[in-house]
Tab-separated table of N, CA and C in Angstrom:
chain	number	residue	atom	x	y	z
I	461	UNK	N	-14.885	-16.843	-18.047
I	461	UNK	CA	-14.103	-16.684	-16.833
I	461	UNK	C	-12.654	-17.082	-17.115
I	462	UNK	N	-11.758	-16.348	-16.497
I	462	UNK	CA	-10.339	-16.585	-16.666
I	462	UNK	C	-9.723	-16.937	-15.315
I	463	UNK	N	-8.817	-17.895	-15.321
I	463	UNK	CA	-8.126	-18.269	-14.090
I	463	UNK	C	-6.943	-17.328	-13.890
I	464	UNK	N	-6.848	-16.776	-12.682
I	464	UNK	CA	-5.762	-15.877	-12.309
I	464	UNK	C	-5.009	-16.516	-11.156
I	465	UNK	N	-3.701	-16.583	-11.285
I	465	UNK	CA	-2.852	-17.119	-10.222
I	465	UNK	C	-1.849	-16.051	-9.814
I	466	UNK	N	-1.791	-15.769	-8.535
I	466	UNK	CA	-0.915	-14.748	-7.979
I	466	UNK	C	-0.220	-15.294	-6.741
I	467	UNK	N	0.850	-14.652	-6.353
I	467	UNK	CA	1.423	-14.881	-5.037
I	467	UNK	C	1.046	-13.655	-4.220
I	468	UNK	N	0.205	-13.855	-3.222
I	468	UNK	CA	-0.307	-12.743	-2.430
I	468	UNK	C	0.155	-12.920	-0.988
I	469	UNK	N	0.900	-11.931	-0.529
I	469	UNK	CA	1.435	-11.949	0.838
I	469	UNK	C	2.182	-13.247	1.124
I	470	UNK	N	2.934	-13.690	0.100
I	470	UNK	CA	3.767	-14.874	0.241
I	470	UNK	C	3.085	-16.202	-0.004
I	471	UNK	N	1.800	-16.161	-0.320
I	471	UNK	CA	1.032	-17.392	-0.535
I	471	UNK	C	0.518	-17.451	-1.970
I	472	UNK	N	0.710	-18.571	-2.625
I	472	UNK	CA	0.207	-18.734	-4.002
I	472	UNK	C	-1.297	-18.971	-3.950
I	473	UNK	N	-2.042	-18.173	-4.716
I	473	UNK	CA	-3.498	-18.282	-4.748
I	473	UNK	C	-3.990	-18.231	-6.184
I	474	UNK	N	-5.134	-18.842	-6.413
I	474	UNK	CA	-5.764	-18.814	-7.737
I	474	UNK	C	-7.248	-18.566	-7.580
I	475	UNK	N	-7.824	-18.030	-8.626
I	475	UNK	CA	-9.261	-17.817	-8.645
I	475	UNK	C	-9.707	-17.480	-10.045
I	476	UNK	N	-10.985	-17.642	-10.289
I	476	UNK	CA	-11.537	-17.298	-11.596
I	476	UNK	C	-12.254	-15.960	-11.511
I	477	UNK	N	-12.166	-15.209	-12.603
I	477	UNK	CA	-12.848	-13.922	-12.669
I	477	UNK	C	-13.112	-13.565	-14.122
I	478	UNK	N	-13.990	-12.609	-14.302
I	478	UNK	CA	-14.229	-12.089	-15.645
I	478	UNK	C	-13.004	-11.283	-16.069
I	479	UNK	N	-12.777	-11.195	-17.361
I	479	UNK	CA	-11.622	-10.464	-17.878
I	479	UNK	C	-11.628	-8.994	-17.459
I	480	UNK	N	-12.789	-8.440	-17.180
I	480	UNK	CA	-12.900	-7.015	-16.834
I	480	UNK	C	-12.775	-6.732	-15.340
I	481	UNK	N	-12.528	-7.762	-14.529
I	481	UNK	CA	-12.429	-7.592	-13.079
I	481	UNK	C	-11.169	-6.820	-12.717
I	482	UNK	N	-11.349	-5.761	-11.948
I	482	UNK	CA	-10.215	-4.984	-11.480
I	482	UNK	C	-9.467	-5.767	-10.400
I	483	UNK	N	-8.165	-5.563	-10.337
I	483	UNK	CA	-7.352	-6.256	-9.347
I	483	UNK	C	-7.848	-5.962	-7.931
I	484	UNK	N	-8.235	-4.723	-7.645
I	484	UNK	CA	-8.735	-4.385	-6.306
I	484	UNK	C	-9.952	-5.235	-5.950
I	485	UNK	N	-10.834	-5.463	-6.916
I	485	UNK	CA	-12.028	-6.271	-6.656
I	485	UNK	C	-11.682	-7.747	-6.511
I	486	UNK	N	-10.711	-8.227	-7.270
I	486	UNK	CA	-10.255	-9.608	-7.137
I	486	UNK	C	-9.674	-9.829	-5.743
I	487	UNK	N	-8.844	-8.892	-5.295
I	487	UNK	CA	-8.232	-8.996	-3.965
I	487	UNK	C	-9.298	-9.006	-2.880
I	488	UNK	N	-10.248	-8.111	-2.977
I	488	UNK	CA	-11.279	-7.999	-1.939
I	488	UNK	C	-12.305	-9.122	-2.024
I	489	UNK	N	-12.847	-9.353	-3.210
I	489	UNK	CA	-13.975	-10.270	-3.351
I	489	UNK	C	-13.566	-11.733	-3.489
I	490	UNK	N	-12.527	-12.003	-4.256
I	490	UNK	CA	-12.116	-13.389	-4.457
I	490	UNK	C	-11.213	-13.891	-3.336
I	491	UNK	N	-10.368	-12.998	-2.810
I	491	UNK	CA	-9.399	-13.423	-1.802
I	491	UNK	C	-9.805	-13.039	-0.381
I	492	UNK	N	-10.808	-12.173	-0.247
I	492	UNK	CA	-11.289	-11.779	1.080
I	492	UNK	C	-10.338	-10.869	1.847
I	493	UNK	N	-9.428	-10.214	1.149
I	493	UNK	CA	-8.488	-9.293	1.794
I	493	UNK	C	-9.039	-7.873	1.664
I	494	UNK	N	-9.769	-7.444	2.662
I	494	UNK	CA	-10.508	-6.189	2.571
I	494	UNK	C	-9.742	-4.976	3.087
I	495	UNK	N	-8.477	-5.152	3.424
I	495	UNK	CA	-7.673	-4.006	3.839
I	495	UNK	C	-7.382	-3.063	2.685
I	496	UNK	N	-7.360	-3.590	1.476
I	496	UNK	CA	-7.209	-2.763	0.280
I	496	UNK	C	-8.571	-2.153	-0.006
I	497	UNK	N	-8.650	-0.833	0.059
I	497	UNK	CA	-9.948	-0.165	-0.040
I	497	UNK	C	-10.267	0.297	-1.458
I	498	UNK	N	-11.554	0.359	-1.749
I	498	UNK	CA	-12.046	0.911	-3.009
I	498	UNK	C	-12.532	2.313	-2.690
I	499	UNK	N	-11.893	3.296	-3.300
I	499	UNK	CA	-12.277	4.672	-3.023
I	499	UNK	C	-12.945	5.319	-4.213
I	500	UNK	N	-12.188	5.520	-5.278
I	500	UNK	CA	-12.681	6.314	-6.396
I	500	UNK	C	-12.839	5.532	-7.692
I	501	UNK	N	-12.163	4.398	-7.822
I	501	UNK	CA	-12.149	3.617	-9.066
I	501	UNK	C	-11.564	4.367	-10.252
I	502	UNK	N	-10.865	5.472	-10.004
I	502	UNK	CA	-10.293	6.259	-11.096
I	502	UNK	C	-8.825	6.616	-10.867
I	503	UNK	N	-8.160	5.958	-9.961
I	503	UNK	CA	-6.751	6.165	-9.596
I	503	UNK	C	-6.467	7.523	-8.968
I	504	UNK	N	-7.467	8.211	-8.493
I	504	UNK	CA	-7.261	9.531	-7.925
I	504	UNK	C	-6.939	9.519	-6.433
I	505	UNK	N	-7.484	8.550	-5.675
I	505	UNK	CA	-7.408	8.645	-4.213
I	505	UNK	C	-6.298	7.826	-3.572
I	506	UNK	N	-5.859	6.740	-4.185
I	506	UNK	CA	-4.783	5.933	-3.634
I	506	UNK	C	-5.183	4.949	-2.555
I	507	UNK	N	-6.462	4.858	-2.209
I	507	UNK	CA	-6.898	3.942	-1.146
I	507	UNK	C	-6.654	2.482	-1.504
I	508	UNK	N	-6.525	2.191	-2.788
I	508	UNK	CA	-6.358	0.809	-3.261
I	508	UNK	C	-4.895	0.438	-3.509
I	509	UNK	N	-3.957	1.248	-3.039
I	509	UNK	CA	-2.544	1.009	-3.320
I	509	UNK	C	-2.053	-0.288	-2.678
I	510	UNK	N	-1.361	-1.073	-3.494
I	510	UNK	CA	-0.745	-2.332	-3.074
I	510	UNK	C	0.671	-2.350	-3.653
I	511	UNK	N	1.410	-3.391	-3.375
I	511	UNK	CA	2.693	-3.595	-4.062
I	511	UNK	C	2.525	-4.739	-5.040
I	512	UNK	N	2.921	-4.502	-6.268
I	512	UNK	CA	2.894	-5.533	-7.295
I	512	UNK	C	4.310	-5.650	-7.841
I	513	UNK	N	4.877	-6.825	-7.682
I	513	UNK	CA	6.248	-7.074	-8.118
I	513	UNK	C	7.209	-6.026	-7.563
I	514	UNK	N	6.995	-5.677	-6.289
I	514	UNK	CA	7.922	-4.803	-5.583
I	514	UNK	C	7.694	-3.318	-5.710
I	515	UNK	N	6.674	-2.893	-6.441
I	515	UNK	CA	6.401	-1.455	-6.614
I	515	UNK	C	4.974	-1.144	-6.223
I	516	UNK	N	4.758	0.055	-5.675
I	516	UNK	CA	3.390	0.425	-5.321
I	516	UNK	C	2.610	0.764	-6.586
I	517	UNK	N	1.399	0.247	-6.651
I	517	UNK	CA	0.491	0.505	-7.766
I	517	UNK	C	-0.914	0.677	-7.220
I	518	UNK	N	-1.716	1.383	-7.975
I	518	UNK	CA	-3.121	1.538	-7.610
I	518	UNK	C	-3.884	0.386	-8.260
I	519	UNK	N	-4.399	-0.487	-7.430
I	519	UNK	CA	-4.997	-1.726	-7.932
I	519	UNK	C	-6.344	-1.528	-8.616
I	520	UNK	N	-6.875	-0.303	-8.589
I	520	UNK	CA	-8.105	-0.046	-9.338
I	520	UNK	C	-7.806	0.290	-10.797
I	521	UNK	N	-6.508	0.388	-11.127
I	521	UNK	CA	-6.142	0.726	-12.509
I	521	UNK	C	-5.582	-0.482	-13.269
I	522	UNK	N	-5.635	-1.656	-12.640
I	522	UNK	CA	-5.071	-2.863	-13.235
I	522	UNK	C	-6.123	-3.960	-13.241
I	523	UNK	N	-6.238	-4.636	-14.337
I	523	UNK	CA	-7.135	-5.785	-14.399
I	523	UNK	C	-6.462	-6.972	-13.715
I	524	UNK	N	-7.254	-7.796	-13.075
I	524	UNK	CA	-6.713	-8.980	-12.396
I	524	UNK	C	-5.944	-9.858	-13.378
I	525	UNK	N	-6.463	-9.994	-14.593
I	525	UNK	CA	-5.782	-10.841	-15.589
I	525	UNK	C	-4.425	-10.259	-15.981
I	526	UNK	N	-4.262	-8.946	-15.919
I	526	UNK	CA	-2.975	-8.321	-16.217
I	526	UNK	C	-1.946	-8.641	-15.132
I	527	UNK	N	-2.420	-8.887	-13.923
I	527	UNK	CA	-1.533	-9.172	-12.791
I	527	UNK	C	-1.198	-10.654	-12.678
I	528	UNK	N	-1.790	-11.474	-13.527
I	528	UNK	CA	-1.562	-12.915	-13.468
I	528	UNK	C	-0.064	-13.218	-13.394
I	529	UNK	N	0.326	-14.040	-12.417
I	529	UNK	CA	1.718	-14.412	-12.242
I	529	UNK	C	2.522	-13.456	-11.382
I	530	UNK	N	1.930	-12.355	-10.980
I	530	UNK	CA	2.652	-11.345	-10.200
I	530	UNK	C	2.716	-11.689	-8.726
I	531	UNK	N	3.637	-11.023	-8.073
I	531	UNK	CA	3.744	-11.105	-6.621
I	531	UNK	C	3.087	-9.854	-6.046
I	532	UNK	N	2.099	-10.050	-5.201
I	532	UNK	CA	1.306	-8.961	-4.632
I	532	UNK	C	1.519	-8.924	-3.122
I	533	UNK	N	1.672	-7.723	-2.588
I	533	UNK	CA	1.669	-7.535	-1.140
I	533	UNK	C	0.584	-6.514	-0.840
I	534	UNK	N	-0.313	-6.878	0.061
I	534	UNK	CA	-1.367	-5.975	0.519
I	534	UNK	C	-1.030	-5.528	1.935
I	535	UNK	N	-1.821	-4.635	2.470
I	535	UNK	CA	-1.601	-4.144	3.831
I	535	UNK	C	-1.585	-5.302	4.831
I	536	UNK	N	-2.348	-6.348	4.552
I	536	UNK	CA	-2.380	-7.504	5.453
I	536	UNK	C	-1.055	-8.261	5.475
I	537	UNK	N	-0.235	-8.069	4.453
I	537	UNK	CA	1.015	-8.801	4.349
I	537	UNK	C	2.231	-8.083	4.919
I	538	UNK	N	2.057	-6.885	5.466
I	538	UNK	CA	3.211	-6.132	5.972
I	538	UNK	C	3.687	-6.593	7.346
I	539	UNK	N	2.773	-6.803	8.264
I	539	UNK	CA	3.157	-7.223	9.617
I	539	UNK	C	3.733	-8.637	9.560
I	540	UNK	N	4.759	-8.877	10.343
I	540	UNK	CA	5.389	-10.203	10.387
I	540	UNK	C	5.383	-10.722	11.817
I	541	UNK	N	4.921	-11.949	11.970
I	541	UNK	CA	4.907	-12.607	13.281
I	541	UNK	C	4.248	-11.747	14.354
I	542	UNK	N	3.160	-11.082	13.981
I	542	UNK	CA	2.409	-10.273	14.937
I	542	UNK	C	3.020	-8.920	15.248
I	543	UNK	N	4.131	-8.588	14.597
I	543	UNK	CA	4.792	-7.306	14.833
I	543	UNK	C	4.520	-6.371	13.662
I	544	UNK	N	4.030	-5.172	13.974
I	544	UNK	CA	3.733	-4.214	12.920
I	544	UNK	C	4.986	-3.882	12.117
I	545	UNK	N	4.791	-3.639	10.831
I	545	UNK	CA	5.860	-3.117	9.982
I	545	UNK	C	6.234	-1.741	10.545
I	546	UNK	N	7.493	-1.308	10.422
I	546	UNK	CA	7.882	0.001	10.957
I	546	UNK	C	7.015	1.165	10.475
I	547	UNK	N	6.519	1.104	9.251
I	547	UNK	CA	5.649	2.176	8.764
I	547	UNK	C	4.300	2.126	9.482
I	548	UNK	N	3.752	0.934	9.661
I	548	UNK	CA	2.497	0.809	10.410
I	548	UNK	C	2.680	1.322	11.835
I	549	UNK	N	3.785	0.937	12.469
I	549	UNK	CA	4.054	1.369	13.843
I	549	UNK	C	4.196	2.892	13.917
I	550	UNK	N	4.861	3.486	12.927
I	550	UNK	CA	5.044	4.937	12.916
I	550	UNK	C	3.713	5.663	12.733
I	551	UNK	N	2.827	5.127	11.909
I	551	UNK	CA	1.505	5.741	11.743
I	551	UNK	C	0.741	5.699	13.067
I	552	UNK	N	0.867	4.592	13.778
I	552	UNK	CA	0.196	4.464	15.074
I	552	UNK	C	0.793	5.440	16.095
I	553	UNK	N	2.101	5.473	16.198
I	553	UNK	CA	2.786	6.305	17.189
I	553	UNK	C	2.646	7.796	16.932
I	554	UNK	N	2.565	8.185	15.669
I	554	UNK	CA	2.530	9.604	15.311
I	554	UNK	C	1.146	10.103	14.930
I	555	UNK	N	0.137	9.303	15.199
I	555	UNK	CA	-1.260	9.673	14.898
I	555	UNK	C	-1.434	10.034	13.425
I	556	UNK	N	-0.876	9.175	12.554
I	556	UNK	CA	-0.926	9.410	11.119
I	556	UNK	C	-2.207	8.931	10.472
I	557	UNK	N	-3.220	8.685	11.275
I	557	UNK	CA	-4.504	8.257	10.720
I	557	UNK	C	-5.620	8.853	11.555
I	558	UNK	N	-6.768	8.960	10.952
I	558	UNK	CA	-7.949	9.380	11.692
I	558	UNK	C	-9.048	8.374	11.440
I	559	UNK	N	-9.785	8.523	10.357
I	559	UNK	CA	-10.859	7.555	10.115
I	559	UNK	C	-10.296	6.214	9.656
I	560	UNK	N	-9.097	6.220	9.079
I	560	UNK	CA	-8.433	4.994	8.657
I	560	UNK	C	-8.714	4.562	7.238
I	561	UNK	N	-9.605	5.224	6.534
I	561	UNK	CA	-9.951	4.773	5.190
I	561	UNK	C	-8.760	4.858	4.236
I	562	UNK	N	-8.021	5.939	4.279
I	562	UNK	CA	-6.879	6.109	3.367
I	562	UNK	C	-5.624	5.413	3.862
I	563	UNK	N	-5.613	5.024	5.133
I	563	UNK	CA	-4.394	4.532	5.779
I	563	UNK	C	-3.716	3.368	5.055
I	564	UNK	N	-4.429	2.316	4.637
I	564	UNK	CA	-3.717	1.235	3.951
I	564	UNK	C	-2.961	1.715	2.709
I	565	UNK	N	-3.582	2.553	1.914
I	565	UNK	CA	-2.923	3.077	0.720
I	565	UNK	C	-1.758	3.984	1.063
I	566	UNK	N	-1.918	4.801	2.095
I	566	UNK	CA	-0.825	5.680	2.539
I	566	UNK	C	0.359	4.847	3.015
I	567	UNK	N	0.086	3.823	3.796
I	567	UNK	CA	1.155	2.976	4.328
I	567	UNK	C	1.878	2.261	3.198
I	568	UNK	N	1.133	1.688	2.266
I	568	UNK	CA	1.765	0.967	1.160
I	568	UNK	C	2.595	1.909	0.289
I	569	UNK	N	2.105	3.103	0.056
I	569	UNK	CA	2.856	4.106	-0.700
I	569	UNK	C	4.119	4.489	0.052
I	570	UNK	N	4.002	4.672	1.367
I	570	UNK	CA	5.144	5.073	2.188
I	570	UNK	C	6.229	3.997	2.205
I	571	UNK	N	5.838	2.737	2.309
I	571	UNK	CA	6.830	1.647	2.310
I	571	UNK	C	7.629	1.677	1.008
I	572	UNK	N	6.937	1.789	-0.107
I	572	UNK	CA	7.620	1.841	-1.405
I	572	UNK	C	8.518	3.076	-1.496
I	573	UNK	N	8.013	4.209	-1.043
I	573	UNK	CA	8.774	5.459	-1.088
I	573	UNK	C	10.072	5.330	-0.284
I	574	UNK	N	9.964	4.806	0.922
I	574	UNK	CA	11.140	4.648	1.784
I	574	UNK	C	12.133	3.678	1.147
I	575	UNK	N	11.628	2.588	0.605
I	575	UNK	CA	12.509	1.615	-0.047
I	575	UNK	C	13.235	2.220	-1.244
I	576	UNK	N	12.529	2.978	-2.054
I	576	UNK	CA	13.140	3.570	-3.256
I	576	UNK	C	14.163	4.643	-2.925
I	577	UNK	N	13.932	5.381	-1.841
I	577	UNK	CA	14.831	6.475	-1.472
I	577	UNK	C	15.870	6.055	-0.445
I	578	UNK	N	15.894	4.780	-0.097
I	578	UNK	CA	16.862	4.307	0.880
I	578	UNK	C	16.701	4.962	2.238
I	579	UNK	N	15.507	5.419	2.527
I	579	UNK	CA	15.240	6.060	3.814
I	579	UNK	C	15.655	7.516	3.862
I	580	UNK	N	16.281	8.017	2.802
I	580	UNK	CA	16.739	9.415	2.763
I	580	UNK	C	15.611	10.291	2.231
I	581	UNK	N	14.765	10.744	3.132
I	581	UNK	CA	13.594	11.534	2.749
I	581	UNK	C	13.559	12.852	3.494
I	582	UNK	N	12.941	13.830	2.881
I	582	UNK	CA	12.651	15.088	3.564
I	582	UNK	C	11.167	15.389	3.376
I	583	UNK	N	10.689	16.367	4.075
I	583	UNK	CA	9.258	16.675	4.055
I	583	UNK	C	8.755	16.998	2.648
I	584	UNK	N	9.524	17.746	1.887
I	584	UNK	CA	9.111	18.120	0.532
I	584	UNK	C	8.922	16.883	-0.342
I	585	UNK	N	9.858	15.956	-0.271
I	585	UNK	CA	9.772	14.728	-1.072
I	585	UNK	C	8.560	13.902	-0.657
I	586	UNK	N	8.367	13.755	0.642
I	586	UNK	CA	7.229	12.965	1.130
I	586	UNK	C	5.918	13.580	0.663
I	587	UNK	N	5.773	14.878	0.836
I	587	UNK	CA	4.527	15.546	0.401
I	587	UNK	C	4.314	15.386	-1.107
I	588	UNK	N	5.382	15.510	-1.877
I	588	UNK	CA	5.273	15.369	-3.331
I	588	UNK	C	4.829	13.954	-3.702
I	589	UNK	N	5.444	12.952	-3.082
I	589	UNK	CA	5.137	11.567	-3.431
I	589	UNK	C	3.789	11.092	-2.907
I	590	UNK	N	3.245	11.779	-1.934
I	590	UNK	CA	1.911	11.423	-1.421
I	590	UNK	C	0.787	12.128	-2.176
I	591	UNK	N	1.126	12.911	-3.196
I	591	UNK	CA	0.102	13.657	-3.933
I	591	UNK	C	-0.979	12.767	-4.530
I	592	UNK	N	-0.670	11.536	-4.848
I	592	UNK	CA	-1.652	10.623	-5.425
I	592	UNK	C	-2.500	9.893	-4.395
I	593	UNK	N	-2.355	10.261	-3.127
I	593	UNK	CA	-3.131	9.647	-2.056
I	593	UNK	C	-3.904	10.737	-1.323
I	594	UNK	N	-5.206	10.587	-1.278
I	594	UNK	CA	-6.053	11.612	-0.670
I	594	UNK	C	-6.502	11.179	0.714
I	595	UNK	N	-6.353	12.114	1.670
I	595	UNK	CA	-6.902	11.953	3.008
I	595	UNK	C	-7.862	13.107	3.215
I	596	UNK	N	-9.085	12.801	3.541
I	596	UNK	CA	-10.090	13.850	3.720
I	596	UNK	C	-10.210	14.304	5.163
I	597	UNK	N	-9.492	13.644	6.080
I	597	UNK	CA	-9.615	13.960	7.502
I	597	UNK	C	-8.517	14.876	8.024
I	598	UNK	N	-7.310	14.768	7.466
I	598	UNK	CA	-6.170	15.448	8.069
I	598	UNK	C	-5.588	16.497	7.153
I	599	UNK	N	-4.668	17.243	7.688
I	599	UNK	CA	-3.887	18.199	6.909
I	599	UNK	C	-2.577	17.584	6.478
I	600	UNK	N	-2.447	16.278	6.581
I	600	UNK	CA	-1.277	15.507	6.172
I	600	UNK	C	-0.070	15.677	7.097
I	601	UNK	N	-0.125	16.595	8.041
I	601	UNK	CA	1.038	16.848	8.901
I	601	UNK	C	1.488	15.569	9.614
I	602	UNK	N	0.563	14.874	10.262
I	602	UNK	CA	0.945	13.661	10.996
I	602	UNK	C	1.254	12.484	10.074
I	603	UNK	N	0.701	12.493	8.892
I	603	UNK	CA	1.037	11.453	7.911
I	603	UNK	C	2.497	11.635	7.477
I	604	UNK	N	2.871	12.858	7.147
I	604	UNK	CA	4.247	13.154	6.744
I	604	UNK	C	5.199	12.841	7.899
I	605	UNK	N	4.819	13.256	9.099
I	605	UNK	CA	5.627	12.979	10.296
I	605	UNK	C	5.815	11.467	10.473
I	606	UNK	N	4.766	10.696	10.218
I	606	UNK	CA	4.827	9.236	10.338
I	606	UNK	C	5.794	8.635	9.329
I	607	UNK	N	5.726	9.105	8.084
I	607	UNK	CA	6.607	8.581	7.038
I	607	UNK	C	8.064	8.898	7.361
I	608	UNK	N	8.334	10.121	7.782
I	608	UNK	CA	9.706	10.500	8.120
I	608	UNK	C	10.219	9.707	9.321
I	609	UNK	N	9.361	9.503	10.301
I	609	UNK	CA	9.726	8.717	11.477
I	609	UNK	C	10.038	7.272	11.085
I	610	UNK	N	9.205	6.699	10.230
I	610	UNK	CA	9.423	5.321	9.770
I	610	UNK	C	10.719	5.209	8.975
I	611	UNK	N	10.997	6.198	8.135
I	611	UNK	CA	12.234	6.181	7.345
I	611	UNK	C	13.449	6.176	8.274
I	612	UNK	N	13.416	7.017	9.305
I	612	UNK	CA	14.515	7.038	10.275
I	612	UNK	C	14.638	5.712	10.996
I	613	UNK	N	13.506	5.166	11.413
I	613	UNK	CA	13.486	3.878	12.131
I	613	UNK	C	14.052	2.762	11.275
I	614	UNK	N	13.673	2.750	10.001
I	614	UNK	CA	14.136	1.690	9.096
I	614	UNK	C	15.630	1.833	8.795
I	615	UNK	N	16.134	3.069	8.741
I	615	UNK	CA	17.579	3.290	8.525
I	615	UNK	C	18.365	2.750	9.718
I	616	UNK	N	17.884	3.033	10.916
I	616	UNK	CA	18.556	2.575	12.133
I	616	UNK	C	18.550	1.053	12.187
I	617	UNK	N	17.412	0.446	11.851
I	617	UNK	CA	17.294	-1.010	11.876
I	617	UNK	C	18.248	-1.645	10.857
I	618	UNK	N	18.325	-1.062	9.649
I	618	UNK	CA	19.217	-1.604	8.615
I	618	UNK	C	20.683	-1.453	9.015
I	619	UNK	N	21.022	-0.348	9.663
I	619	UNK	CA	22.399	-0.110	10.091
I	619	UNK	C	22.813	-1.127	11.166
I	620	UNK	N	21.853	-1.533	11.985
I	620	UNK	CA	22.133	-2.496	13.058
I	620	UNK	C	22.298	-3.914	12.539
I	621	UNK	N	21.755	-4.201	11.356
I	621	UNK	CA	21.804	-5.565	10.807
I	621	UNK	C	23.073	-5.871	10.129
């Protein structure tokens, strides 16, 4: 067993795991944060997307020991003081989810996408960047609409600050 220490959603945590433990399983099983979903275990679906050291990654493709010392943000860490993150709020307002299974990964991918593009997004870019996230319920129309809405909302909020 190997000791892994991470900062998860702003809190320093440690736990022991086998060297072969995937980060997604460490997050869910050792830390009890079940918002990060296990979908395919092959990096195809994106349900396990989290932020590691400021970038979105698929946590089923990383061993927990490889993430040792990293800063992790999961879907549980986005809302602040009971207020939804603008991307979460946009998904809710624009019906960007149905069954909800892919939603955490979509939201985490969208937050990173908006941050990297400075909120300057168009439909083509959003659709291209969401290619690694699979939703089996929708035609992606409301997901794309949610991401674009959140990008606009975040630009307005940043301009006001």
